[in-house]
Tab-separated table of C-alpha atoms and ligand atoms in Angstrom:
chain	number	residue	atom	x	y	z
C	28	MET	CA	11.359	141.471	36.074
C	29	ALA	CA	13.432	140.574	33.151
C	30	THR	CA	15.096	137.112	33.011
C	31	MET	CA	17.661	136.191	30.440
C	32	LEU	CA	18.694	132.983	29.150
C	33	TYR	CA	21.974	132.313	27.649
C	34	THR	CA	22.846	129.264	25.580
C	35	HIS	CA	24.579	128.325	22.321
C	36	PRO	CA	24.655	125.287	19.891
C	37	VAL	CA	28.324	124.575	20.478
C	38	PHE	CA	27.390	123.470	23.980
C	39	LEU	CA	26.058	120.309	22.383
C	40	GLU	CA	29.354	119.733	20.578
C	41	HIS	CA	31.462	119.219	23.712
C	42	MET	CA	31.708	115.526	23.449
C	43	THR	CA	32.299	112.929	26.310
C	44	PRO	CA	32.781	109.138	25.738
C	45	PRO	CA	29.803	106.836	25.142
C	46	GLY	CA	27.761	106.212	28.366
C	47	HIS	CA	29.208	109.235	30.101
C	48	PRO	CA	26.603	111.011	32.274
C	49	GLU	CA	27.637	114.558	31.404
C	50	ARG	CA	26.347	114.338	27.834
C	51	PRO	CA	24.917	116.666	25.136
C	52	ASP	CA	21.436	115.211	25.763
C	53	ARG	CA	21.287	117.069	29.043
C	54	LEU	CA	21.154	120.243	27.292
C	55	ARG	CA	18.653	119.107	24.660
C	56	ALA	CA	16.351	118.132	27.490
C	57	ILE	CA	16.639	121.569	28.846
C	58	GLU	CA	16.126	123.317	25.534
C	59	ARG	CA	12.910	121.255	25.015
C	60	VAL	CA	11.458	122.254	28.369
C	61	LEU	CA	12.243	125.907	27.883
C	62	GLU	CA	10.313	125.844	24.548
C	63	GLU	CA	7.138	125.594	26.718
C	64	ASP	CA	4.727	128.617	26.727
C	65	ALA	CA	5.730	129.489	30.343
C	66	PHE	CA	8.990	130.754	28.911
C	67	THR	CA	7.805	132.916	26.190
C	68	ASP	CA	9.061	136.085	28.078
C	69	LEU	CA	12.596	134.722	28.584
C	70	VAL	CA	15.031	136.927	26.799
C	71	ARG	CA	17.153	134.528	24.862
C	72	VAL	CA	20.801	135.441	23.953
C	73	GLU	CA	23.551	133.536	22.218
C	74	ALA	CA	26.415	132.963	24.561
C	75	PRO	CA	29.522	135.082	23.422
C	76	GLU	CA	32.933	133.981	23.544
C	77	ALA	CA	34.802	135.072	26.744
C	78	ASP	CA	37.797	137.477	26.580
C	79	GLU	CA	40.445	134.738	27.277
C	80	GLN	CA	42.247	137.212	29.606
C	81	THR	CA	39.286	136.608	32.058
C	82	LEU	CA	40.235	132.971	32.407
C	83	THR	CA	43.314	134.166	34.435
C	84	PHE	CA	41.038	135.506	37.079
C	85	ALA	CA	40.854	132.032	38.342
C	86	HIS	CA	43.553	130.039	36.637
C	87	PRO	CA	47.358	130.505	35.911
C	88	GLU	CA	48.471	130.658	32.285
C	89	ARG	CA	49.935	127.146	32.498
C	90	HIS	CA	46.377	125.590	33.282
C	91	ILE	CA	44.879	127.435	30.454
C	92	ASP	CA	47.693	126.337	27.969
C	93	LYS	CA	47.400	122.814	29.312
C	94	ILE	CA	43.688	122.728	28.304
C	95	ARG	CA	44.259	124.439	25.069
C	96	THR	CA	46.992	121.969	23.981
C	97	ALA	CA	44.910	119.092	25.215
C	98	ILE	CA	42.160	119.740	22.618
C	99	PRO	CA	42.305	116.945	19.948
C	100	GLU	CA	41.908	117.441	16.112
C	101	THR	CA	39.359	114.654	16.078
C	102	GLY	CA	37.795	112.204	18.702
C	103	ILE	CA	37.860	112.508	22.416
C	104	ARG	CA	40.976	112.869	24.683
C	105	SER	CA	40.847	112.058	28.308
C	106	ILE	CA	42.250	114.474	30.846
C	107	ASP	CA	41.525	112.215	33.741
C	108	ALA	CA	39.256	109.206	34.413
C	109	ASP	CA	36.117	111.534	34.385
C	110	THR	CA	37.073	114.521	32.296
C	111	SER	CA	37.589	114.800	28.588
C	112	VAL	CA	38.020	117.099	25.604
C	113	SER	CA	36.851	117.020	21.972
C	114	PRO	CA	37.549	119.364	19.168
C	115	LYS	CA	34.889	121.828	20.048
C	116	SER	CA	35.407	121.715	23.813
C	117	TRP	CA	37.556	124.922	23.800
C	118	GLU	CA	34.804	126.987	22.155
C	119	ALA	CA	32.202	125.430	24.489
C	120	ALA	CA	34.264	126.194	27.657
C	121	ILE	CA	35.063	129.642	26.342
C	122	ARG	CA	31.389	130.476	25.722
C	123	ALA	CA	30.212	129.112	28.961
C	124	VAL	CA	32.633	131.596	30.557
C	125	GLY	CA	31.646	134.386	28.149
C	126	ALA	CA	27.993	133.837	28.896
C	127	ALA	CA	28.643	134.070	32.674
C	128	ASN	CA	30.722	137.170	32.374
C	129	ALA	CA	28.022	138.699	29.968
C	130	ALA	CA	25.302	137.785	32.465
C	131	VAL	CA	27.115	139.677	35.199
C	132	ASP	CA	27.394	142.681	32.833
C	133	ASP	CA	23.497	142.414	32.166
C	134	VAL	CA	22.484	142.334	35.781
C	135	PHE	CA	25.054	145.344	36.664
C	136	SER	CA	23.702	147.305	33.762
C	137	GLY	CA	20.031	146.717	34.598
C	138	LYS	CA	19.401	144.861	31.304
C	139	ALA	CA	18.253	141.935	33.524
C	140	ASP	CA	17.218	141.244	37.016
C	141	ASN	CA	18.511	137.724	36.778
C	142	VAL	CA	20.071	135.192	34.223
C	143	PHE	CA	20.166	131.620	33.753
C	144	ILE	CA	22.989	130.027	31.751
C	145	ALA	CA	22.401	126.708	29.939
C	146	ALA	CA	26.021	125.584	29.251
C	147	ARG	CA	28.373	122.765	29.322
C	148	PRO	CA	30.931	121.700	30.319
C	149	PRO	CA	30.281	122.659	33.983
C	150	GLY	CA	32.950	124.331	36.200
C	151	HIS	CA	32.683	123.978	39.810
C	152	HIS	CA	35.248	121.078	40.236
C	153	ALA	CA	37.981	122.924	38.304
C	154	GLU	CA	40.587	124.083	40.708
C	155	LYS	CA	43.229	126.793	39.970
C	156	THR	CA	45.635	124.279	38.316
C	157	THR	CA	43.484	121.215	37.850
C	158	ALA	CA	40.649	120.207	35.461
C	159	MET	CA	38.573	117.518	36.950
C	160	GLY	CA	35.011	116.187	37.658
C	161	PHE	CA	33.862	116.965	33.970
C	162	CYS	CA	35.074	120.638	34.456
C	163	LEU	CA	37.762	122.605	32.499
C	164	PHE	CA	37.583	126.222	33.780
C	165	ASN	CA	35.708	127.363	36.908
C	166	THR	CA	33.067	129.556	35.268
C	167	ALA	CA	31.377	130.676	38.450
C	168	ALA	CA	34.692	131.810	39.901
C	169	ILE	CA	35.711	133.752	36.831
C	170	ALA	CA	32.366	135.422	36.730
C	171	ALA	CA	32.551	136.393	40.447
C	172	ARG	CA	35.999	137.989	39.732
C	173	HIS	CA	34.712	139.667	36.694
C	174	ALA	CA	32.078	141.283	38.694
C	175	GLN	CA	34.595	142.573	41.139
C	176	ARG	CA	37.089	143.879	38.574
C	177	LYS	CA	34.679	145.219	35.930
C	178	HIS	CA	31.716	146.364	38.139
C	179	GLY	CA	33.461	147.132	41.403
C	180	ALA	CA	31.405	144.455	43.220
C	181	GLU	CA	32.992	144.267	46.823
C	182	ARG	CA	31.125	141.062	48.012
C	183	VAL	CA	30.115	138.356	45.721
C	184	ALA	CA	28.357	135.246	47.081
C	185	ILE	CA	28.451	131.926	45.312
C	186	VAL	CA	25.637	129.414	46.469
C	187	ASP	CA	26.464	125.862	45.257
C	188	TRP	CA	23.508	123.269	45.477
C	189	ASP	CA	24.976	120.732	43.124
C	190	VAL	CA	25.001	117.498	44.939
C	191	HIS	CA	28.815	117.326	44.718
C	192	HIS	CA	31.048	119.622	46.588
C	193	GLY	CA	32.565	122.429	44.581
C	194	ASN	CA	36.052	121.766	45.508
C	195	GLY	CA	37.297	124.041	42.700
C	196	THR	CA	35.406	127.098	43.813
C	197	GLN	CA	36.542	126.466	47.344
C	198	ASP	CA	40.155	126.092	46.218
C	199	ILE	CA	40.072	129.405	44.288
C	200	PHE	CA	38.572	131.471	47.085
C	201	TRP	CA	40.024	129.704	50.083
C	202	ASP	CA	41.787	132.711	51.347
C	203	ASP	CA	39.696	135.529	49.767
C	204	PRO	CA	37.062	136.871	52.147
C	205	SER	CA	35.639	139.171	49.429
C	206	VAL	CA	33.897	136.030	47.975
C	207	LEU	CA	31.524	133.881	50.043
C	208	TYR	CA	31.120	130.215	49.046
C	209	CYS	CA	28.304	128.293	50.446
C	210	SER	CA	27.636	124.673	49.433
C	211	THR	CA	25.086	121.946	50.177
C	212	HIS	CA	26.245	118.577	48.958
C	213	GLN	CA	26.229	114.911	49.725
C	214	MET	CA	28.954	113.599	52.002
C	215	PRO	CA	30.522	111.160	51.566
C	216	LEU	CA	30.610	111.536	47.802
C	217	TYR	CA	32.972	112.721	45.017
C	218	PRO	CA	35.238	114.654	45.320
C	219	GLY	CA	35.588	114.075	48.990
C	220	THR	CA	35.967	117.772	50.179
C	221	GLY	CA	33.418	119.894	51.843
C	222	ALA	CA	33.441	119.099	55.575
C	223	ARG	CA	31.937	121.602	57.924
C	224	ASP	CA	35.306	122.461	59.351
C	225	GLU	CA	36.678	123.584	55.939
C	226	THR	CA	36.051	127.232	56.446
C	227	GLY	CA	38.877	129.083	54.561
C	228	ALA	CA	39.170	132.689	55.670
C	229	GLY	CA	35.667	132.410	57.262
C	230	ASN	CA	34.243	132.684	53.882
C	231	ILE	CA	33.537	129.117	53.183
C	232	VAL	CA	30.377	127.609	54.472
C	233	ASN	CA	30.001	123.883	53.821
C	234	ALA	CA	26.691	122.142	54.647
C	235	PRO	CA	27.337	118.470	54.009
C	236	LEU	CA	24.300	116.284	53.776
C	237	SER	CA	24.101	112.515	54.689
C	238	PRO	CA	23.084	110.104	51.900
C	239	ARG	CA	19.309	109.727	51.811
C	240	THR	CA	18.580	113.315	52.819
C	241	GLY	CA	15.321	114.599	51.607
C	242	SER	CA	13.576	117.899	51.468
C	243	ASP	CA	13.217	118.689	55.111
C	244	LEU	CA	16.918	118.282	56.119
C	245	PHE	CA	17.973	119.959	52.997
C	246	ARG	CA	15.753	123.054	53.715
C	247	GLU	CA	17.001	122.983	57.311
C	248	ALA	CA	20.589	123.080	56.258
C	249	PHE	CA	19.835	125.930	53.898
C	250	ARG	CA	18.056	127.849	56.593
C	251	ALA	CA	20.581	127.156	59.375
C	252	ARG	CA	23.705	127.614	57.344
C	253	VAL	CA	23.452	129.225	53.879
C	254	LEU	CA	20.875	131.875	54.540
C	255	PRO	CA	22.267	133.308	57.738
C	256	ALA	CA	25.756	133.504	56.060
C	257	LEU	CA	24.234	135.485	53.203
C	258	ASP	CA	22.391	137.690	55.649
C	259	LYS	CA	25.685	138.514	57.379
C	260	PHE	CA	27.684	138.897	54.218
C	261	LYS	CA	25.291	141.145	52.291
C	262	PRO	CA	26.585	140.299	48.800
C	263	ASP	CA	26.459	142.787	45.926
C	264	LEU	CA	25.739	139.756	43.614
C	265	ILE	CA	24.593	136.139	44.114
C	266	ILE	CA	25.787	133.476	41.646
C	267	ILE	CA	24.236	130.086	41.852
C	268	SER	CA	26.216	127.014	40.930
C	269	ALA	CA	23.011	125.331	39.952
C	270	GLY	CA	23.456	121.632	39.684
C	271	PHE	CA	20.285	119.560	39.742
C	272	ASP	CA	21.832	116.185	40.692
C	273	ALA	CA	20.376	116.291	44.243
C	274	HIS	CA	17.107	115.453	42.513
C	275	HIS	CA	15.749	112.175	43.567
C	276	ARG	CA	15.849	110.681	40.121
C	277	ASP	CA	19.613	111.394	39.653
C	278	PRO	CA	21.898	108.260	39.231
C	279	LEU	CA	25.141	109.814	40.637
C	280	ALA	CA	23.971	110.547	44.263
C	281	GLU	CA	21.357	109.672	47.005
C	282	ILE	CA	19.809	112.982	47.935
C	283	TYR	CA	15.999	112.990	47.417
C	284	LEU	CA	15.073	116.570	46.458
C	285	THR	CA	12.161	117.441	44.187
C	286	GLU	CA	11.473	120.417	41.778
C	287	GLU	CA	9.614	122.114	44.523
C	288	ASP	CA	12.884	122.215	46.677
C	289	PHE	CA	14.716	123.896	43.731
C	290	ASP	CA	11.785	126.328	43.442
C	291	TRP	CA	12.012	127.075	47.192
C	292	ALA	CA	15.749	127.462	47.273
C	293	THR	CA	15.551	129.806	44.240
C	294	GLY	CA	12.954	131.842	45.959
C	295	GLN	CA	15.151	132.230	49.004
C	296	LEU	CA	18.100	133.369	47.137
C	297	LEU	CA	15.937	135.813	44.984
C	298	ASP	CA	14.764	137.265	48.310
C	299	ARG	CA	18.321	137.738	49.521
C	300	ALA	CA	19.394	139.200	46.165
C	301	GLY	CA	16.588	141.609	46.633
C	302	LYS	CA	17.689	142.647	50.046
C	303	SER	CA	21.356	143.353	49.446
C	304	ALA	CA	22.230	142.931	45.775
C	305	GLY	CA	19.690	145.058	43.845
C	306	ASN	CA	18.138	141.690	42.780
C	307	ARG	CA	21.298	140.735	40.848
C	308	LEU	CA	21.463	136.986	40.481
C	309	VAL	CA	23.246	134.873	37.957
C	310	SER	CA	22.571	131.118	37.888
C	311	LEU	CA	24.781	128.676	35.894
C	312	LEU	CA	24.105	125.059	35.095
C	313	GLU	CA	26.471	122.713	36.784
C	314	GLY	CA	25.374	118.968	37.119
C	315	GLY	CA	22.157	116.963	36.835
C	316	TYR	CA	22.224	113.626	35.061
C	317	ASP	CA	18.672	112.326	34.979
C	318	LEU	CA	17.033	113.954	31.856
C	319	GLU	CA	13.570	114.191	33.397
C	320	GLY	CA	14.705	115.311	36.880
C	321	LEU	CA	16.985	117.878	35.250
C	322	SER	CA	14.571	119.309	32.932
C	323	SER	CA	11.672	119.545	35.490
C	324	SER	CA	14.110	121.115	37.985
C	325	VAL	CA	15.354	123.639	35.509
C	326	SER	CA	11.819	124.530	34.612
C	327	ALA	CA	10.907	125.116	38.186
C	328	HIS	CA	14.208	127.067	38.909
C	329	VAL	CA	13.771	129.375	35.718
C	330	ARG	CA	10.028	129.867	36.317
C	331	ARG	CA	10.772	130.992	39.878
C	332	MET	CA	13.401	133.469	38.536
C	333	MET	CA	10.981	134.881	36.150
C	334	ARG	CA	8.510	135.498	38.944
C	335	GLY	CA	11.209	137.531	40.623
E	402	ZN	ZN1	27.362	117.435	40.639
């Protein structure tokens, strides 16, 4: 099994205001842990810039132009209360999308079985026409459409275990039954969407979790909602919106998962990818704001991917 890792130094140069949880140190913590001996066999690749045309797979031109023109010459400019851009944010966002698209190419060409993308900014809150929740473009959504358009994938599943609901991904695929979107997330919590009765064209599966949910109920939700939906859908590709802010140490939420839970969930998705998708699995970093919880969870997740 070959596991690839995409990252790029520019992901450290997307700046957010002082004290903001979505900060460059998150990626430094991940880089440090991925230097350990356990990861010697990871195939490391520099994230390429995306063909900008692929942004239109999920966003209209006016959204793309709005982000492009918001980029300041110096300093940091706010887009909303949580979301901001700095001079290098365009390149960072474009390379995050480029890495996701390249990862899709790699799993379809057989260069890799699975790929992890350590990038920022994250993407799952970005709706068709709205950047929000630290996100500019919806990387997972663009990569799913890239798989369909370039590689003929008929059914793509996006599994989102970030502790926040991926309102953006749900928005983009709301009426598109060729993409299954499954999310476990704390509710109530930002952004407020993700109730069980939000089902789109039958392709949206939300499994909201009450605050103070731990391992057992998380795994039960995964077994009862996410895995049966995947078994029925039989995706050609699984994309993970891999946020690690459901870790018990995370300051932004109150779900009490451990590294072992991320290891377990990764194993379940690898198993499903093996059954219907020729092992094809692409995982992209979304949230995760406690540096220790984040790095230990990424370590468990990527080690599991490498074991296949
Ligand atoms: Zn999150």
